[in-house]
Tab-separated table of C-alpha atoms in Angstrom:
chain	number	residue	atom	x	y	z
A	1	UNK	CA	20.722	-2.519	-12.577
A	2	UNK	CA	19.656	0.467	-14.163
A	3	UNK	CA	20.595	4.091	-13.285
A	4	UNK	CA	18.011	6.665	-14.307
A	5	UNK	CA	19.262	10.449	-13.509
A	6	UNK	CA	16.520	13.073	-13.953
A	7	UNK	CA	17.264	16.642	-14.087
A	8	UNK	CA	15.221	19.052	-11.805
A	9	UNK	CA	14.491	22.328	-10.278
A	10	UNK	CA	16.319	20.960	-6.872
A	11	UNK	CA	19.232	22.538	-5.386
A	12	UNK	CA	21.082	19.189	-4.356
A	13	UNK	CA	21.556	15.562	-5.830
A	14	UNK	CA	19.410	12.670	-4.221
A	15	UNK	CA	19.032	9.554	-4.806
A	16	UNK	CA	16.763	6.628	-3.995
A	17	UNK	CA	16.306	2.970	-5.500
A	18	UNK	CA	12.892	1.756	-6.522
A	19	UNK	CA	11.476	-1.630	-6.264
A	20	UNK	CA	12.991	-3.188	-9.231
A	21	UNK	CA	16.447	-2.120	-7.689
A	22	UNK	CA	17.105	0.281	-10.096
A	23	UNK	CA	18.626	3.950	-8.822
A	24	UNK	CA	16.901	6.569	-9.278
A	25	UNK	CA	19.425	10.001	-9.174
A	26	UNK	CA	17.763	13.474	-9.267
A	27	UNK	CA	19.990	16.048	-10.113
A	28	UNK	CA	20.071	20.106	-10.235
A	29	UNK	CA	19.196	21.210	-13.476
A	30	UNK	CA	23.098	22.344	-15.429
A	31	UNK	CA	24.958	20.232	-12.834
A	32	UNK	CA	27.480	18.445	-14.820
A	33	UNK	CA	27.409	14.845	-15.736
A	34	UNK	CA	30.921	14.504	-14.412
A	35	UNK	CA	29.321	15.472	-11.091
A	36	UNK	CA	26.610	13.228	-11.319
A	37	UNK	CA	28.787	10.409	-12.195
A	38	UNK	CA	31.326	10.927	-9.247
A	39	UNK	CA	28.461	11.497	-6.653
A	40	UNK	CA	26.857	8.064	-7.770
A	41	UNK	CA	30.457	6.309	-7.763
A	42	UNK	CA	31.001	8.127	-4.328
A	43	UNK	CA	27.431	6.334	-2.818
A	44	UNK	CA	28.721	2.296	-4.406
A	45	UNK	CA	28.238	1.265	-0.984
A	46	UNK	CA	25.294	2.914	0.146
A	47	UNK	CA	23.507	1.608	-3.323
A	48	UNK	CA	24.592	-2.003	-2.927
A	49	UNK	CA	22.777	-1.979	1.075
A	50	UNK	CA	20.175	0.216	0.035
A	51	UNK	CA	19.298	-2.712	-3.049
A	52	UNK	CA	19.511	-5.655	-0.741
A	53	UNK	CA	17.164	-4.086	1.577
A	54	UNK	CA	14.909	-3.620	-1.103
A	55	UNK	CA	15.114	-6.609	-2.985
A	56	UNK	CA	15.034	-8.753	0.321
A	57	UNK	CA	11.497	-6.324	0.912
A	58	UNK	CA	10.550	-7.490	-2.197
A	59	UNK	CA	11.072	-11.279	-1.447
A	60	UNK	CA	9.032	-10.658	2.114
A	61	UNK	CA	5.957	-8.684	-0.041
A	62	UNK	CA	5.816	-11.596	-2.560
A	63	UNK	CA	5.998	-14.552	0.227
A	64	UNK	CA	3.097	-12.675	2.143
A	65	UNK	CA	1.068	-12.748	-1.019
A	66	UNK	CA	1.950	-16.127	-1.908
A	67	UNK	CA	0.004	-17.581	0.998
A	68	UNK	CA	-3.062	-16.946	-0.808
A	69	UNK	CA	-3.441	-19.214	-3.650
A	70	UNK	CA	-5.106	-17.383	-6.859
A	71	UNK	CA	-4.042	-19.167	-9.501
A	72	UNK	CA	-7.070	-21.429	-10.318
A	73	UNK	CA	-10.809	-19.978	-11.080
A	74	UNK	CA	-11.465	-22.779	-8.411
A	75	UNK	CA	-9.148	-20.993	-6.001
A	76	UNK	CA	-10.050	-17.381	-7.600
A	77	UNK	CA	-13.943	-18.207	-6.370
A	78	UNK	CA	-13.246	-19.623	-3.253
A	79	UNK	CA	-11.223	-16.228	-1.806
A	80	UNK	CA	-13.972	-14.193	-3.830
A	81	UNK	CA	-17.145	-16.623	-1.890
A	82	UNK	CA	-14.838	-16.085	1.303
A	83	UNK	CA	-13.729	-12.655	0.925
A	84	UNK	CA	-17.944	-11.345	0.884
A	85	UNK	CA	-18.850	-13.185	4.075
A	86	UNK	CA	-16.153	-11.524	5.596
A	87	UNK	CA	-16.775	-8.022	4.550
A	88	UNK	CA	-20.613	-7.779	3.485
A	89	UNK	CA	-21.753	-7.558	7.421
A	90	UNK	CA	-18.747	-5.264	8.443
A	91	UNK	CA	-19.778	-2.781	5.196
A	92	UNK	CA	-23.421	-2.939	6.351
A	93	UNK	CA	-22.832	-2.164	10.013
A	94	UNK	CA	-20.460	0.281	9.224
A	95	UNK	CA	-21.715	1.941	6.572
A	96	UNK	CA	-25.600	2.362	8.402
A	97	UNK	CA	-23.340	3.920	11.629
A	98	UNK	CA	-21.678	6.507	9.736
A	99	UNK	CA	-24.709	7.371	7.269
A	100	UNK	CA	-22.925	6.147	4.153
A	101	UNK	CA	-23.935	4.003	1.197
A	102	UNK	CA	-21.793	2.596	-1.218
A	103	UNK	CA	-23.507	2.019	-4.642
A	104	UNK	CA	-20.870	-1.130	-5.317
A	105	UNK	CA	-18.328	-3.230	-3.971
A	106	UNK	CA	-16.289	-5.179	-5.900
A	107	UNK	CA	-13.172	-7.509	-5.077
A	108	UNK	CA	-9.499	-7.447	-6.919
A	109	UNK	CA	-6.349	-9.498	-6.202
A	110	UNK	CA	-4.404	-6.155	-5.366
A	111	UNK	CA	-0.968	-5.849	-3.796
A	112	UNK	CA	-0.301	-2.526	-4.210
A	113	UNK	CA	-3.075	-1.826	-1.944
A	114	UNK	CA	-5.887	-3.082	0.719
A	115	UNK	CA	-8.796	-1.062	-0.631
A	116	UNK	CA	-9.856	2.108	-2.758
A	117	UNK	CA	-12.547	3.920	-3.014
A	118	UNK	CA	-14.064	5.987	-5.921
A	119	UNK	CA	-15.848	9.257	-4.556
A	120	UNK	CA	-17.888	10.453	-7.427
A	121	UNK	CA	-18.805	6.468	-8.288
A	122	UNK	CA	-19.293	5.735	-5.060
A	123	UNK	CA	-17.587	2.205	-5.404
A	124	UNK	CA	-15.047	0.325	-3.064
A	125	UNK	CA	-12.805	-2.477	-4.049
A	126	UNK	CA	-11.041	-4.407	-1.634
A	127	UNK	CA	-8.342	-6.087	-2.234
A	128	UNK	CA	-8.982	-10.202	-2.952
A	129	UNK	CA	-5.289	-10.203	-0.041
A	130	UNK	CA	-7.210	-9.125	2.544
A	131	UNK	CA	-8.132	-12.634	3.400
A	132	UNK	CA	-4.213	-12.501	4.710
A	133	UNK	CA	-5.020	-10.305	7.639
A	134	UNK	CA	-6.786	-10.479	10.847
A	135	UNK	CA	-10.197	-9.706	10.937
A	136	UNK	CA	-10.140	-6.329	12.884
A	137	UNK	CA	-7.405	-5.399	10.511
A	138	UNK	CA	-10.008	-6.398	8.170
A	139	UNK	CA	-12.155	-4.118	9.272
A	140	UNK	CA	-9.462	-1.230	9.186
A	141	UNK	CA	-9.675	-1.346	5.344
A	142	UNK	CA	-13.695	-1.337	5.350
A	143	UNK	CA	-13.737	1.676	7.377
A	144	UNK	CA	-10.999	3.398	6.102
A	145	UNK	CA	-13.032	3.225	2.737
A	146	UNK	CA	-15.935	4.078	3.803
A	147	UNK	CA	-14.525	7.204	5.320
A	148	UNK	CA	-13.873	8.269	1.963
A	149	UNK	CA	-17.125	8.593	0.794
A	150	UNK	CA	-17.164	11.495	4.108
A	151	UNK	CA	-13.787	13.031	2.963
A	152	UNK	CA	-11.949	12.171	-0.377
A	153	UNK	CA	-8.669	13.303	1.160
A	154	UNK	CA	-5.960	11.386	3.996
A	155	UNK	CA	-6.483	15.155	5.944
A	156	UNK	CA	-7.115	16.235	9.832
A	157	UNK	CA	-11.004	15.864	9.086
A	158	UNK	CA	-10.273	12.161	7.835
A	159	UNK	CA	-8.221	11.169	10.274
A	160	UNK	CA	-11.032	12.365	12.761
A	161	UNK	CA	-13.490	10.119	10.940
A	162	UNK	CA	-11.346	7.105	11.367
A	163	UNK	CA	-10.218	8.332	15.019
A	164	UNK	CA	-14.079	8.505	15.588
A	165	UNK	CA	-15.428	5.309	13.748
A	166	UNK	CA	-12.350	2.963	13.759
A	167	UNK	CA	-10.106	4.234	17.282
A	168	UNK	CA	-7.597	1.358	16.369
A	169	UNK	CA	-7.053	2.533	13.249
A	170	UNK	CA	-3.321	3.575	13.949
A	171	UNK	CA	-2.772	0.209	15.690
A	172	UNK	CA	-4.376	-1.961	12.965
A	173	UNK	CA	-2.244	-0.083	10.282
A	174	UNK	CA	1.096	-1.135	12.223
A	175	UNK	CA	0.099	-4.501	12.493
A	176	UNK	CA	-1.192	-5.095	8.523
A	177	UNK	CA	2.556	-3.759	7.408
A	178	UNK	CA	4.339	-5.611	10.172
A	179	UNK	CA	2.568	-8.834	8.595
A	180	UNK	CA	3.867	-7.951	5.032
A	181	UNK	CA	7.371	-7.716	6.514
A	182	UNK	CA	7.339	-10.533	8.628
A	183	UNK	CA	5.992	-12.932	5.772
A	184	UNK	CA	10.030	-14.183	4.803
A	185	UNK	CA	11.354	-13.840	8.495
């Protein structure tokens, strides 16, 4: 385990461990390391809980993502071949109902996310994982990207696209992270 303390413009200490386990301490710029290195020693506890939970988060993200097989180009084209049929008649509809076109789509195996979208390109990836969910959560991710070629942003105005083309949206959402969690229980 690593301990990282940064030094900032903050008036109190905080700390918070990332997803390698490692702490992360921010500290008010002058404060003593003597202070830094009781308020750490003080939190032992806190950091050994607050690491288990994320480590055992960890193990739940990587058995979610483990259902899907990518490790072969046989297995790689299969999701891809899969992944298209899925998606190509949700973009179309979609897209022609909210008067949006997206110049490409391609396909990633991302974990750190379900989709992005790049405004000025006009290009959507989804994420090769989707395959994972249910369909209408599925179809969460198309829409939410294709509301970003209305509004860049995760603002009111967005939020009133999805609210508008995608009413489940909040309910979907829920469900995809529940899945993620649920993968080790």
């Amino acid at each position: 385990m690593a301990i990282l303390v940064t030094y900032r413009m903050t008036s109190r200490l905080s700390m918070r461990i990332v997803k390698n386990g490692d702490v992360h301490v921010s500290a008010p710029v002058g404060l003593r390391k003597k202070e830094v290195v009781r308020f750490i020693m003080e939190h032992r506890d806190w950091i050994a809980k607050a690491r288990e939970k994320t480590a055992v988060r960890q193990r739940q993200r990587t058995a979610f993502f483990n259902q899907l097989p990518l490790r072969t180009k046989e297995q790689k084209d299969d999701a891809l071949r899969k992944l298209k049929v899925l998606t190509a008649p949700m973009v179309e509809q979609h897209a022609a109902r909210m008067g949006v076109q997206p110049r490409e789509i391609y396909y990633k195996p991302m974990i750190s996310r379900w989709g992005m979208c790049n405004v000025k390109a006009r290009s959507i990836c989804f994420s090769t994982y989707l395959l994972l969910l249910p369909e209408w959560c599925v179809e969460h991710v198309v829409v939410h990207e294709l509301c970003h070629l209305l509004e860049p942003s995760h603002n009111a105005h967005f939020h009133s696209l999805m609210d508008r083309y995608f009413p489940r949206w909040r309910e979907a959402r829920k469900v995809t992270r529940q899945l993620t969690k649920a993968a080790e229980t």
